[in-house]
Short mmCIF file of C-alpha atoms in Angstrom, two decimals:
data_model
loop_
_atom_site.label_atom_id
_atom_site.label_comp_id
_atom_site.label_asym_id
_atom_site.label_seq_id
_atom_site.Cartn_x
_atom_site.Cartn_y
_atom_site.Cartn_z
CA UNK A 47 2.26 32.87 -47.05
CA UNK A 48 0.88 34.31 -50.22
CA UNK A 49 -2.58 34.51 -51.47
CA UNK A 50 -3.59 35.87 -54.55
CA UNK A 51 -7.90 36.46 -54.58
CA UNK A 52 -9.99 37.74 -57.78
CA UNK A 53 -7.27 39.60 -59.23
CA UNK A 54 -8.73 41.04 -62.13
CA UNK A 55 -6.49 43.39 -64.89
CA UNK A 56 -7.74 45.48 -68.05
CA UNK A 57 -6.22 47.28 -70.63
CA UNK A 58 -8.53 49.64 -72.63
CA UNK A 59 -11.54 48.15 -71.84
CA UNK A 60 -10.11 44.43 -72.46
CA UNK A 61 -9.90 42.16 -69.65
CA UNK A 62 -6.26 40.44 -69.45
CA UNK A 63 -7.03 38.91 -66.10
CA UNK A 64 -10.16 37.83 -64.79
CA UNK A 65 -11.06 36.61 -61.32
CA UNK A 66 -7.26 34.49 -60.64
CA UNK A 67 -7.24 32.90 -57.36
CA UNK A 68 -4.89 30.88 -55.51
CA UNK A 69 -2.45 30.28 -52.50
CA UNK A 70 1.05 29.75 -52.10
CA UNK A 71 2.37 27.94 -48.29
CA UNK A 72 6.04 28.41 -47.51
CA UNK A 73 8.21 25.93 -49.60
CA UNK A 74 5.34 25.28 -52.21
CA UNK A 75 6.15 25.88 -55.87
CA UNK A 76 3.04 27.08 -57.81
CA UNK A 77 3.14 26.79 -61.71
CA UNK A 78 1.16 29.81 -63.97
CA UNK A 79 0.07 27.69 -67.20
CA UNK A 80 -1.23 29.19 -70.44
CA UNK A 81 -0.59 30.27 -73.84
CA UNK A 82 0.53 33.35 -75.09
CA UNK A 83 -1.59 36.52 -73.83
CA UNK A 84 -3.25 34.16 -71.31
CA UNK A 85 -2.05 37.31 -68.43
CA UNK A 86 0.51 34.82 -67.04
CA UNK A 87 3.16 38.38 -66.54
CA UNK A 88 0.91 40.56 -66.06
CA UNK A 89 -0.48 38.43 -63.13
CA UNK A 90 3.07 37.99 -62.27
CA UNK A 91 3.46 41.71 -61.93
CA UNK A 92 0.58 42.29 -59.71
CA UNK A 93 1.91 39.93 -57.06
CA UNK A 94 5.29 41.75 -56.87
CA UNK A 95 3.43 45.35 -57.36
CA UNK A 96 4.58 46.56 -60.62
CA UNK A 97 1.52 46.57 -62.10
CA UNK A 98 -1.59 48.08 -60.60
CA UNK A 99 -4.65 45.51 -59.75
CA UNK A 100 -8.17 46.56 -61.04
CA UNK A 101 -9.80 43.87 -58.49
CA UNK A 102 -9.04 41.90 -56.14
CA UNK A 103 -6.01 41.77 -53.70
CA UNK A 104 -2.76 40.26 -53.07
CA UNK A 105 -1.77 39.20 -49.49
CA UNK A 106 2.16 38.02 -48.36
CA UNK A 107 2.11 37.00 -44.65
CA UNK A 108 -0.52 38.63 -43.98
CA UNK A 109 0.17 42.34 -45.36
CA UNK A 110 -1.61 43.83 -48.79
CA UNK A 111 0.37 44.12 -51.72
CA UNK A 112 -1.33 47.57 -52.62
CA UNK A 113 0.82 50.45 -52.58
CA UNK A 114 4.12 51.63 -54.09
CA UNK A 115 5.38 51.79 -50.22
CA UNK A 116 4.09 48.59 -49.24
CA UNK A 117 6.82 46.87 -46.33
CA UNK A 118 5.84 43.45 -48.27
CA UNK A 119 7.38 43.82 -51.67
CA UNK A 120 10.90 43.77 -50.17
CA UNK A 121 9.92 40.17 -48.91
CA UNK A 122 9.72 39.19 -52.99
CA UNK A 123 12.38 38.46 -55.45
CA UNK A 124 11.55 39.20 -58.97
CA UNK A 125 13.24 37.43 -61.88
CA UNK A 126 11.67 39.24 -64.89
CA UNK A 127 10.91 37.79 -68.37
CA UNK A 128 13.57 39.58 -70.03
CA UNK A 129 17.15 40.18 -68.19
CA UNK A 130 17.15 43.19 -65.76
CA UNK A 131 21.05 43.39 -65.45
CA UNK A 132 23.21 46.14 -65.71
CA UNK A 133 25.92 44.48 -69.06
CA UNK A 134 29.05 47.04 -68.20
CA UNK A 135 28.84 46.36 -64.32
CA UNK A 136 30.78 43.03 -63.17
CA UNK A 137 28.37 40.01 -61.86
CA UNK A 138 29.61 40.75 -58.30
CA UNK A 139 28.67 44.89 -58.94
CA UNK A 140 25.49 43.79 -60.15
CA UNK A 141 24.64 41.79 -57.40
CA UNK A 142 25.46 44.35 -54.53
CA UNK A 143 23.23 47.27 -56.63
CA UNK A 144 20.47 44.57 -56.51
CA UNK A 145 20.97 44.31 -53.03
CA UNK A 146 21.53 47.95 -52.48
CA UNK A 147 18.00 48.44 -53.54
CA UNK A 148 17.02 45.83 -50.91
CA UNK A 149 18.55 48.27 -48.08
CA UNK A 150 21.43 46.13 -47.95
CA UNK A 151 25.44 47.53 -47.27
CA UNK A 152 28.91 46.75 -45.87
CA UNK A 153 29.68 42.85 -44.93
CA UNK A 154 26.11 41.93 -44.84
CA UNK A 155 25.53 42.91 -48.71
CA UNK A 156 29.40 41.82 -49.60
CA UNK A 157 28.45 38.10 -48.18
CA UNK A 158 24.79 37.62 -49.58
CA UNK A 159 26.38 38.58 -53.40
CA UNK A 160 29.24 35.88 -52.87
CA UNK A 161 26.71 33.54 -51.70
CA UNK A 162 24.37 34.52 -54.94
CA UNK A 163 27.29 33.79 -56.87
CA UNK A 164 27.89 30.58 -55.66
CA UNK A 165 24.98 29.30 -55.76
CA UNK A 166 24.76 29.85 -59.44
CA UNK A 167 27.41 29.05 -60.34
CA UNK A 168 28.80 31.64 -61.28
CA UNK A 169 31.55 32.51 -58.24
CA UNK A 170 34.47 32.63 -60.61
CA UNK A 171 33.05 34.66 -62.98
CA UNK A 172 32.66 37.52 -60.06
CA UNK A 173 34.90 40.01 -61.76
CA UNK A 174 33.70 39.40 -65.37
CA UNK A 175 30.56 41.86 -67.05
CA UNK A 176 27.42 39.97 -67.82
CA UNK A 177 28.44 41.50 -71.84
CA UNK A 178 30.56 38.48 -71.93
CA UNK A 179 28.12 35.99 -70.81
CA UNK A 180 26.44 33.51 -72.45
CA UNK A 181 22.76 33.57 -72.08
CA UNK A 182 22.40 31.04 -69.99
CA UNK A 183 25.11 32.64 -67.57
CA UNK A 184 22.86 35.98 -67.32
CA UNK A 185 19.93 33.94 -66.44
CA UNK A 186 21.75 32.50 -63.54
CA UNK A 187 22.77 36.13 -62.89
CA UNK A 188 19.56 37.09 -62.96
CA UNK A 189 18.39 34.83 -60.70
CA UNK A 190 21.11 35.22 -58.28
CA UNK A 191 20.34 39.05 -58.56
CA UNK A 192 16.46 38.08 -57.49
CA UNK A 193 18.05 36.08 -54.56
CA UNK A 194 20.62 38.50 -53.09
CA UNK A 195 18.22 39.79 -50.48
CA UNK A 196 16.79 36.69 -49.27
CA UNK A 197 13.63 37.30 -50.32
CA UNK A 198 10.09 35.34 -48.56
CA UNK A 199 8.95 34.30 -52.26
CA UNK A 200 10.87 34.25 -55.39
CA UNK A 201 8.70 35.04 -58.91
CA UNK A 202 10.04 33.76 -62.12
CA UNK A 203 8.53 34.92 -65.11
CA UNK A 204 9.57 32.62 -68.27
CA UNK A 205 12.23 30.87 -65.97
CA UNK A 206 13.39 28.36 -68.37
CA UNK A 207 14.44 31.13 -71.28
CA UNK A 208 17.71 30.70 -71.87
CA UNK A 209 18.57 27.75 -70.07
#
């Protein structure tokens, strides 16, 4: 499902990533180990395509991760280091501009942000902004926000802050 060969990253002339290689199968869970500044995020944010790759190449079934318009980032779900939510918007609203994004609408978006919801946790809560959460509630947001569009792989970057 996803393979990751040679990526290689630099930043003014230093090299943050060098030569990272591995694959993923459907249903496999692959752990990124390494201190701080090792290029665990940055690797991270090749995969998914918000960073730009200086070498190598990242495959997901099959297709290049390689350009901005590439078909296969909508097949990821991203659940960034620090919280990507939107504090003034209800968990529910959050969830269904995630989706949005994702080219979802009507029941189909309405019934994949309940489902988020639930399975976080967080279904009676729908109503309330993540402002009122505790920080462990907007990581499950966050995660549920990653999940909303059923997404092939799921990245978590720094998944146990917070929790």
């Amino acid at each position: 499902m996803l393979h990751v060969h040679e990526l290689q990253k630099s930043y003014g002339g230093r090299h943050v990533v060098q030569g990272v290689s591995f694959s993923a199968a459907a249903g496999q869970i692959i752990g990124l180990l390494g201190p701080n500044g090792a290029g665990k995020t940055t690797t991270v944010s090749m995969i998914c395509g918000l960073t730009g790759i200086d070498g190598g190449r990242v495959e997901l079934g099959g297709a290049r991760i390689d350009r901005d318009d590439s078909p296969a980032k909508q097949k990821i779900g991203l659940v960034p280091q620090d919280l990507a939510l939107f504090e003034e918007l209800p968990a529910l609203a959050n969830l269904e501009t995630f989706g949005a994004l994702y080219g979802l609408s009507g029941a189909l978006l309405r019934e994949r942000s309940q489902a988020a919801l639930e399975l976080v946790g967080l279904a009676d809560r729908a109503r309330d902004k993540p402002s009122t959460f505790s920080g462990g509630m907007k990581r499950r947001l966050n995660i549920a926000c990653a999940l909303v569009h059923d997404p092939d792989i799921l990245l978590l970057d720094e998944p146990t802050v917070g929790i």
